Amino acid sequence: MCEAIQQIREFLLQKTVGIAGAGGLGSNCAVALARTGVGHLIIADFDVLEVTNLNRQYYFRHQLGIPKVWALKNNINKIDPSINVDAHPILLTAENIPDIFRHCDVLIEAFDKAEMKQMIIETALSQWPDRPLIAASGLAGWGKTEEITIKRFGNFVLAGDDVSETGPWNPPLGPRVAILAGIQANLALEFLLKDFAFKKV
Amino acid sequence: MKIILNHREETFDADTLSVADIIRLKKFTFRMLVTKVNGQVVKVDERDKVFVKDGDNVEVIHLISGG
């Protein structure tokens, strides 16, 4: 089994995944991809860590007040120092996305606000029509595990339950957010490992 | 005209309609939408300039907050 894991890691070492947002979706997705061995992660988010983020995001209490992308780079490199994390503590816009994510094999939409999701999906689909793009929509609350679906529009894939919007009385919680982040990471692997085959020894 | 809208066949009583018309006629009320025609993304500010004709494949994808 160790040999199998190692072969996957070697294949993924050359791959680059872009992650737009380092909140609940982005931080958990990045860690899952780093553990699997994706060699390069480009992560962008302008936010600093607040105590309310700790209910679902892959950070620790001593990191409060630090830009999330720095904290995430640190956490990933504590798991695996060989993963190259390109951290951008900036607000993503339709103008800077084409430059920041120009070298990605797969792009993950991991924003919080619907208007930001729309902005990056429009920007990415027009800039890179053939590049896999994985977004999430509908993840607030708890339970309703069976209601999570995956919709495919060519290389654009949207995961979520489509209806559970976050709001004052419908907060995002650790388990369901991490499930969606895990689904996004797993979909990314599906694209990244498309041409992978084990060399059985 | 007959089009495919979100993987289902739909008939409209017109030869051509803009993407904005289709959103209005089909009452897509979500605030944040991404639209595609024949696989090509149609941005928000292009929806009244891009026209759909018989046989086209239209996708209207709604997005809600949370992450």
Short mmCIF file of N, CA and C in Angstrom, two decimals, chain A residues 43-185:
data_model
loop_
_atom_site.label_atom_id
_atom_site.label_comp_id
_atom_site.label_asym_id
_atom_site.label_seq_id
_atom_site.Cartn_x
_atom_site.Cartn_y
_atom_site.Cartn_z
N ILE A 43 -2.73 29.69 -3.64
CA ILE A 43 -3.87 30.01 -2.78
C ILE A 43 -3.97 31.52 -2.60
N ALA A 44 -5.17 32.07 -2.81
CA ALA A 44 -5.35 33.51 -2.65
C ALA A 44 -6.57 33.81 -1.77
N ASP A 45 -6.40 34.74 -0.85
CA ASP A 45 -7.47 35.21 0.05
C ASP A 45 -6.96 36.46 0.75
N PHE A 46 -7.79 37.48 0.87
CA PHE A 46 -7.33 38.74 1.50
C PHE A 46 -7.58 38.77 3.00
N ASP A 47 -8.31 37.76 3.52
CA ASP A 47 -8.80 37.79 4.89
C ASP A 47 -7.74 37.43 5.94
N VAL A 48 -7.92 37.96 7.15
CA VAL A 48 -7.11 37.50 8.28
C VAL A 48 -7.99 36.60 9.16
N LEU A 49 -7.32 35.72 9.91
CA LEU A 49 -8.05 34.73 10.70
C LEU A 49 -8.76 35.37 11.90
N GLU A 50 -10.06 35.03 12.06
CA GLU A 50 -10.85 35.48 13.20
C GLU A 50 -11.32 34.26 13.99
N VAL A 51 -11.66 34.49 15.24
CA VAL A 51 -12.02 33.37 16.12
C VAL A 51 -13.24 32.61 15.59
N THR A 52 -14.18 33.31 14.94
CA THR A 52 -15.39 32.64 14.43
C THR A 52 -15.07 31.69 13.26
N ASN A 53 -13.90 31.81 12.67
CA ASN A 53 -13.51 30.92 11.57
C ASN A 53 -13.15 29.52 12.07
N LEU A 54 -12.80 29.44 13.36
CA LEU A 54 -12.24 28.17 13.87
C LEU A 54 -13.28 27.06 13.97
N ASN A 55 -14.56 27.36 13.74
CA ASN A 55 -15.57 26.29 13.79
C ASN A 55 -15.52 25.40 12.56
N ARG A 56 -14.77 25.80 11.53
CA ARG A 56 -14.77 25.00 10.30
C ARG A 56 -13.50 25.11 9.47
N GLN A 57 -12.64 26.04 9.77
CA GLN A 57 -11.49 26.27 8.90
C GLN A 57 -10.22 25.65 9.49
N TYR A 58 -9.29 25.25 8.62
CA TYR A 58 -8.14 24.47 9.06
C TYR A 58 -7.04 25.37 9.63
N TYR A 59 -7.35 25.99 10.79
CA TYR A 59 -6.39 26.89 11.44
C TYR A 59 -6.40 26.63 12.93
N PHE A 60 -5.50 27.32 13.63
CA PHE A 60 -5.36 27.12 15.07
C PHE A 60 -5.44 28.48 15.78
N ARG A 61 -5.77 28.39 17.06
CA ARG A 61 -6.03 29.60 17.85
C ARG A 61 -4.84 30.58 17.86
N HIS A 62 -3.63 30.05 17.89
CA HIS A 62 -2.47 30.95 17.96
C HIS A 62 -2.26 31.72 16.65
N GLN A 63 -3.04 31.37 15.60
CA GLN A 63 -2.88 32.06 14.30
C GLN A 63 -3.86 33.22 14.12
N LEU A 64 -4.69 33.52 15.12
CA LEU A 64 -5.66 34.61 15.01
C LEU A 64 -4.97 35.91 14.64
N GLY A 65 -5.57 36.65 13.70
CA GLY A 65 -5.02 37.94 13.28
C GLY A 65 -4.03 37.85 12.12
N ILE A 66 -3.62 36.63 11.78
CA ILE A 66 -2.64 36.42 10.70
C ILE A 66 -3.40 36.27 9.38
N PRO A 67 -2.86 36.80 8.25
CA PRO A 67 -3.52 36.51 6.96
C PRO A 67 -3.68 34.99 6.78
N LYS A 68 -4.88 34.59 6.35
CA LYS A 68 -5.17 33.16 6.25
C LYS A 68 -4.20 32.42 5.34
N VAL A 69 -3.81 33.06 4.24
CA VAL A 69 -2.93 32.33 3.30
C VAL A 69 -1.55 32.03 3.91
N TRP A 70 -1.05 32.95 4.78
CA TRP A 70 0.23 32.66 5.45
C TRP A 70 0.06 31.51 6.43
N ALA A 71 -1.05 31.58 7.20
CA ALA A 71 -1.30 30.54 8.20
C ALA A 71 -1.48 29.17 7.52
N LEU A 72 -2.16 29.18 6.37
CA LEU A 72 -2.42 27.92 5.67
C LEU A 72 -1.14 27.33 5.09
N LYS A 73 -0.31 28.20 4.53
CA LYS A 73 0.98 27.75 4.01
C LYS A 73 1.78 27.07 5.12
N ASN A 74 1.77 27.73 6.28
CA ASN A 74 2.46 27.20 7.45
C ASN A 74 1.91 25.82 7.86
N ASN A 75 0.58 25.72 7.94
CA ASN A 75 -0.04 24.46 8.36
C ASN A 75 0.25 23.34 7.36
N ILE A 76 0.19 23.67 6.08
CA ILE A 76 0.47 22.66 5.04
C ILE A 76 1.92 22.21 5.12
N ASN A 77 2.83 23.15 5.32
CA ASN A 77 4.24 22.77 5.35
C ASN A 77 4.62 22.04 6.64
N LYS A 78 3.78 22.16 7.68
CA LYS A 78 4.00 21.33 8.88
C LYS A 78 3.61 19.88 8.59
N ILE A 79 2.63 19.70 7.69
CA ILE A 79 2.23 18.35 7.29
C ILE A 79 3.26 17.79 6.31
N ASP A 80 3.65 18.62 5.33
CA ASP A 80 4.58 18.17 4.29
C ASP A 80 5.41 19.36 3.79
N PRO A 81 6.64 19.47 4.24
CA PRO A 81 7.45 20.63 3.84
C PRO A 81 7.80 20.66 2.36
N SER A 82 7.58 19.57 1.65
CA SER A 82 7.94 19.56 0.22
C SER A 82 6.87 20.17 -0.67
N ILE A 83 5.68 20.44 -0.12
CA ILE A 83 4.62 21.04 -0.95
C ILE A 83 4.92 22.53 -1.12
N ASN A 84 4.90 22.96 -2.38
CA ASN A 84 5.17 24.35 -2.70
C ASN A 84 3.86 25.15 -2.64
N VAL A 85 3.74 26.05 -1.67
CA VAL A 85 2.51 26.84 -1.54
C VAL A 85 2.81 28.29 -1.94
N ASP A 86 2.11 28.73 -2.97
CA ASP A 86 2.25 30.09 -3.46
C ASP A 86 1.08 30.88 -2.86
N ALA A 87 1.36 31.66 -1.82
CA ALA A 87 0.30 32.31 -1.04
C ALA A 87 0.14 33.78 -1.44
N HIS A 88 -1.09 34.17 -1.79
CA HIS A 88 -1.37 35.55 -2.21
C HIS A 88 -2.39 36.19 -1.26
N PRO A 89 -1.94 37.08 -0.36
CA PRO A 89 -2.89 37.72 0.57
C PRO A 89 -3.58 38.92 -0.08
N ILE A 90 -4.34 38.67 -1.11
CA ILE A 90 -4.97 39.77 -1.87
C ILE A 90 -6.44 39.46 -2.17
N LEU A 91 -7.16 40.52 -2.52
CA LEU A 91 -8.55 40.37 -2.95
C LEU A 91 -8.54 39.96 -4.42
N LEU A 92 -9.15 38.84 -4.73
CA LEU A 92 -9.19 38.39 -6.13
C LEU A 92 -10.25 39.17 -6.90
N THR A 93 -9.91 39.52 -8.13
CA THR A 93 -10.84 40.26 -8.99
C THR A 93 -10.77 39.66 -10.40
N ALA A 94 -11.73 40.06 -11.23
CA ALA A 94 -11.72 39.59 -12.63
C ALA A 94 -10.43 40.02 -13.33
N GLU A 95 -9.80 41.08 -12.83
CA GLU A 95 -8.57 41.60 -13.46
C GLU A 95 -7.34 40.78 -13.05
N ASN A 96 -7.23 40.38 -11.77
CA ASN A 96 -6.00 39.69 -11.35
C ASN A 96 -6.07 38.15 -11.41
N ILE A 97 -7.26 37.59 -11.51
CA ILE A 97 -7.39 36.12 -11.55
C ILE A 97 -6.63 35.51 -12.74
N PRO A 98 -6.74 36.07 -13.97
CA PRO A 98 -6.04 35.44 -15.11
C PRO A 98 -4.53 35.36 -14.90
N ASP A 99 -3.94 36.31 -14.16
CA ASP A 99 -2.51 36.28 -13.92
C ASP A 99 -2.14 35.33 -12.77
N ILE A 100 -2.82 35.47 -11.66
CA ILE A 100 -2.47 34.66 -10.47
C ILE A 100 -2.63 33.17 -10.73
N PHE A 101 -3.69 32.78 -11.42
CA PHE A 101 -3.96 31.34 -11.61
C PHE A 101 -3.59 30.86 -13.02
N ARG A 102 -2.64 31.55 -13.69
CA ARG A 102 -2.37 31.21 -15.09
C ARG A 102 -1.78 29.81 -15.27
N HIS A 103 -1.08 29.28 -14.25
CA HIS A 103 -0.41 28.00 -14.46
C HIS A 103 -1.07 26.80 -13.77
N CYS A 104 -2.36 26.84 -13.59
CA CYS A 104 -3.00 25.74 -12.84
C CYS A 104 -3.49 24.63 -13.75
N ASP A 105 -3.43 23.39 -13.24
CA ASP A 105 -4.06 22.26 -13.94
C ASP A 105 -5.55 22.21 -13.63
N VAL A 106 -5.89 22.59 -12.39
CA VAL A 106 -7.29 22.59 -11.93
C VAL A 106 -7.47 23.84 -11.07
N LEU A 107 -8.66 24.45 -11.16
CA LEU A 107 -8.95 25.61 -10.31
C LEU A 107 -10.14 25.28 -9.41
N ILE A 108 -10.00 25.62 -8.12
CA ILE A 108 -11.05 25.38 -7.14
C ILE A 108 -11.64 26.72 -6.73
N GLU A 109 -12.96 26.84 -6.84
CA GLU A 109 -13.67 28.02 -6.32
C GLU A 109 -14.00 27.73 -4.87
N ALA A 110 -13.45 28.54 -3.96
CA ALA A 110 -13.68 28.28 -2.53
C ALA A 110 -14.06 29.57 -1.80
N PHE A 111 -14.84 30.40 -2.46
CA PHE A 111 -15.27 31.66 -1.87
C PHE A 111 -16.47 31.44 -0.95
N ASP A 112 -16.79 32.49 -0.24
CA ASP A 112 -17.94 32.49 0.65
C ASP A 112 -19.16 33.11 -0.05
N LYS A 113 -18.97 34.30 -0.59
CA LYS A 113 -20.11 35.05 -1.14
C LYS A 113 -20.49 34.62 -2.56
N ALA A 114 -21.80 34.53 -2.81
CA ALA A 114 -22.30 34.09 -4.12
C ALA A 114 -21.80 34.98 -5.25
N GLU A 115 -21.71 36.30 -5.00
CA GLU A 115 -21.28 37.19 -6.10
C GLU A 115 -19.82 36.95 -6.47
N MET A 116 -19.00 36.55 -5.47
CA MET A 116 -17.61 36.21 -5.77
C MET A 116 -17.52 34.89 -6.54
N LYS A 117 -18.40 33.95 -6.17
CA LYS A 117 -18.45 32.66 -6.89
C LYS A 117 -18.78 32.92 -8.36
N GLN A 118 -19.81 33.75 -8.57
CA GLN A 118 -20.21 34.08 -9.94
C GLN A 118 -19.06 34.73 -10.71
N MET A 119 -18.38 35.68 -10.03
CA MET A 119 -17.29 36.41 -10.68
C MET A 119 -16.17 35.46 -11.13
N ILE A 120 -15.74 34.57 -10.25
CA ILE A 120 -14.61 33.72 -10.65
C ILE A 120 -15.04 32.67 -11.66
N ILE A 121 -16.27 32.18 -11.57
CA ILE A 121 -16.72 31.17 -12.54
C ILE A 121 -16.78 31.80 -13.93
N GLU A 122 -17.36 33.00 -14.03
CA GLU A 122 -17.42 33.70 -15.33
C GLU A 122 -16.00 33.97 -15.86
N THR A 123 -15.13 34.47 -14.97
CA THR A 123 -13.78 34.82 -15.39
C THR A 123 -13.01 33.57 -15.84
N ALA A 124 -13.07 32.54 -15.04
CA ALA A 124 -12.28 31.33 -15.34
C ALA A 124 -12.81 30.62 -16.58
N LEU A 125 -14.15 30.53 -16.72
CA LEU A 125 -14.70 29.81 -17.88
C LEU A 125 -14.43 30.55 -19.18
N SER A 126 -14.35 31.89 -19.12
CA SER A 126 -14.05 32.60 -20.38
C SER A 126 -12.54 32.62 -20.64
N GLN A 127 -11.74 32.67 -19.58
CA GLN A 127 -10.28 32.69 -19.74
C GLN A 127 -9.72 31.32 -20.13
N TRP A 128 -10.23 30.27 -19.46
CA TRP A 128 -9.71 28.92 -19.68
C TRP A 128 -10.89 27.95 -19.89
N PRO A 129 -11.51 27.97 -21.08
CA PRO A 129 -12.73 27.14 -21.28
C PRO A 129 -12.50 25.64 -21.06
N ASP A 130 -11.27 25.18 -21.24
CA ASP A 130 -11.03 23.73 -21.13
C ASP A 130 -10.41 23.30 -19.80
N ARG A 131 -10.13 24.25 -18.95
CA ARG A 131 -9.50 23.88 -17.67
C ARG A 131 -10.57 23.47 -16.65
N PRO A 132 -10.35 22.35 -15.94
CA PRO A 132 -11.32 21.96 -14.92
C PRO A 132 -11.50 23.04 -13.85
N LEU A 133 -12.77 23.31 -13.54
CA LEU A 133 -13.13 24.30 -12.52
C LEU A 133 -14.13 23.64 -11.58
N ILE A 134 -13.83 23.67 -10.28
CA ILE A 134 -14.67 22.96 -9.31
C ILE A 134 -15.19 23.95 -8.28
N ALA A 135 -16.50 24.13 -8.24
CA ALA A 135 -17.12 25.11 -7.35
C ALA A 135 -18.07 24.42 -6.38
N ALA A 136 -18.46 25.16 -5.35
CA ALA A 136 -19.40 24.61 -4.35
C ALA A 136 -20.48 25.65 -4.06
N SER A 137 -21.71 25.17 -3.89
CA SER A 137 -22.83 26.07 -3.61
C SER A 137 -23.91 25.30 -2.85
N GLY A 138 -24.17 25.76 -1.62
CA GLY A 138 -25.20 25.11 -0.80
C GLY A 138 -24.60 24.15 0.19
N LEU A 139 -24.16 24.69 1.36
CA LEU A 139 -23.46 23.85 2.33
C LEU A 139 -23.74 24.23 3.77
N ALA A 140 -24.66 25.18 4.01
CA ALA A 140 -24.90 25.63 5.39
C ALA A 140 -25.58 24.54 6.22
N GLY A 141 -25.48 24.69 7.53
CA GLY A 141 -26.20 23.82 8.46
C GLY A 141 -25.56 22.46 8.67
N TRP A 142 -26.39 21.52 9.09
CA TRP A 142 -25.92 20.17 9.40
C TRP A 142 -26.87 19.14 8.81
N GLY A 143 -26.45 17.85 8.86
CA GLY A 143 -27.29 16.78 8.30
C GLY A 143 -27.46 16.94 6.80
N LYS A 144 -28.59 16.50 6.28
CA LYS A 144 -28.92 16.62 4.85
C LYS A 144 -27.77 16.14 3.96
N THR A 145 -27.10 15.10 4.42
CA THR A 145 -25.94 14.61 3.69
C THR A 145 -26.33 14.08 2.31
N GLU A 146 -27.49 13.40 2.25
CA GLU A 146 -27.93 12.80 0.98
C GLU A 146 -28.34 13.86 -0.05
N GLU A 147 -28.56 15.08 0.42
CA GLU A 147 -29.01 16.12 -0.52
C GLU A 147 -27.86 16.79 -1.28
N ILE A 148 -26.64 16.45 -0.90
CA ILE A 148 -25.48 17.00 -1.61
C ILE A 148 -25.37 16.31 -2.97
N THR A 149 -25.31 17.12 -4.03
CA THR A 149 -25.20 16.55 -5.38
C THR A 149 -24.00 17.15 -6.10
N ILE A 150 -23.65 16.53 -7.19
CA ILE A 150 -22.58 17.03 -8.04
C ILE A 150 -23.14 17.20 -9.44
N LYS A 151 -23.07 18.44 -9.94
CA LYS A 151 -23.58 18.72 -11.30
C LYS A 151 -22.40 19.00 -12.21
N ARG A 152 -22.41 18.38 -13.37
CA ARG A 152 -21.31 18.55 -14.31
C ARG A 152 -21.76 19.32 -15.55
N PHE A 153 -21.00 20.34 -15.87
CA PHE A 153 -21.24 21.12 -17.09
C PHE A 153 -19.93 21.09 -17.87
N GLY A 154 -19.64 19.99 -18.52
CA GLY A 154 -18.33 19.81 -19.14
C GLY A 154 -17.27 19.72 -18.06
N ASN A 155 -16.22 20.55 -18.18
CA ASN A 155 -15.15 20.54 -17.18
C ASN A 155 -15.46 21.42 -15.96
N PHE A 156 -16.63 22.04 -15.96
CA PHE A 156 -17.06 22.82 -14.79
C PHE A 156 -17.96 21.95 -13.94
N VAL A 157 -17.56 21.76 -12.69
CA VAL A 157 -18.32 20.88 -11.80
C VAL A 157 -18.76 21.68 -10.58
N LEU A 158 -20.02 21.52 -10.20
CA LEU A 158 -20.58 22.26 -9.07
C LEU A 158 -21.12 21.27 -8.04
N ALA A 159 -20.58 21.36 -6.81
CA ALA A 159 -21.01 20.46 -5.74
C ALA A 159 -21.78 21.24 -4.69
N GLY A 160 -22.73 20.58 -4.03
CA GLY A 160 -23.49 21.24 -2.97
C GLY A 160 -24.94 20.81 -3.01
N ASP A 161 -25.76 21.36 -2.11
CA ASP A 161 -27.18 20.96 -2.13
C ASP A 161 -28.04 22.00 -2.84
N ASP A 162 -27.41 23.09 -3.32
CA ASP A 162 -28.10 24.07 -4.17
C ASP A 162 -29.10 24.95 -3.43
N VAL A 163 -29.40 24.64 -2.17
CA VAL A 163 -30.43 25.43 -1.47
C VAL A 163 -29.99 25.98 -0.11
N SER A 164 -29.03 25.34 0.56
CA SER A 164 -28.68 25.77 1.92
C SER A 164 -27.71 26.94 1.91
N GLU A 165 -28.28 28.15 1.81
CA GLU A 165 -27.45 29.35 1.81
C GLU A 165 -27.13 29.74 3.25
N THR A 166 -25.90 30.23 3.47
CA THR A 166 -25.57 30.68 4.82
C THR A 166 -26.32 31.98 5.11
N GLY A 167 -26.69 32.14 6.38
CA GLY A 167 -27.40 33.34 6.81
C GLY A 167 -27.30 33.40 8.33
N PRO A 168 -27.90 34.46 8.92
CA PRO A 168 -27.76 34.64 10.37
C PRO A 168 -28.16 33.40 11.18
N TRP A 169 -29.17 32.68 10.73
CA TRP A 169 -29.63 31.49 11.46
C TRP A 169 -29.41 30.21 10.68
N ASN A 170 -28.48 30.25 9.77
CA ASN A 170 -28.12 29.05 9.02
C ASN A 170 -26.60 29.09 8.77
N PRO A 171 -25.84 28.88 9.86
CA PRO A 171 -24.39 29.08 9.74
C PRO A 171 -23.70 27.92 9.05
N PRO A 172 -22.50 28.19 8.50
CA PRO A 172 -21.68 27.09 8.01
C PRO A 172 -21.03 26.37 9.20
N LEU A 173 -21.07 25.05 9.21
CA LEU A 173 -20.50 24.26 10.31
C LEU A 173 -19.44 23.30 9.78
N GLY A 174 -18.52 22.95 10.68
CA GLY A 174 -17.35 22.15 10.31
C GLY A 174 -17.62 20.94 9.44
N PRO A 175 -18.51 20.03 9.88
CA PRO A 175 -18.64 18.78 9.12
C PRO A 175 -19.10 18.95 7.67
N ARG A 176 -20.17 19.70 7.47
CA ARG A 176 -20.72 19.80 6.11
C ARG A 176 -19.78 20.59 5.19
N VAL A 177 -19.14 21.63 5.74
CA VAL A 177 -18.18 22.39 4.94
C VAL A 177 -16.99 21.49 4.55
N ALA A 178 -16.53 20.69 5.52
CA ALA A 178 -15.39 19.79 5.23
C ALA A 178 -15.79 18.70 4.24
N ILE A 179 -17.05 18.25 4.29
CA ILE A 179 -17.52 17.27 3.30
C ILE A 179 -17.41 17.87 1.90
N LEU A 180 -17.91 19.10 1.76
CA LEU A 180 -17.86 19.75 0.44
C LEU A 180 -16.42 19.99 0.00
N ALA A 181 -15.58 20.42 0.95
CA ALA A 181 -14.16 20.64 0.61
C ALA A 181 -13.52 19.32 0.18
N GLY A 182 -13.89 18.24 0.84
CA GLY A 182 -13.38 16.91 0.48
C GLY A 182 -13.87 16.48 -0.89
N ILE A 183 -15.13 16.77 -1.19
CA ILE A 183 -15.67 16.46 -2.52
C ILE A 183 -14.91 17.25 -3.58
N GLN A 184 -14.65 18.53 -3.30
CA GLN A 184 -13.90 19.35 -4.27
C GLN A 184 -12.50 18.78 -4.50
N ALA A 185 -11.83 18.40 -3.41
CA ALA A 185 -10.47 17.83 -3.54
C ALA A 185 -10.51 16.52 -4.31
#
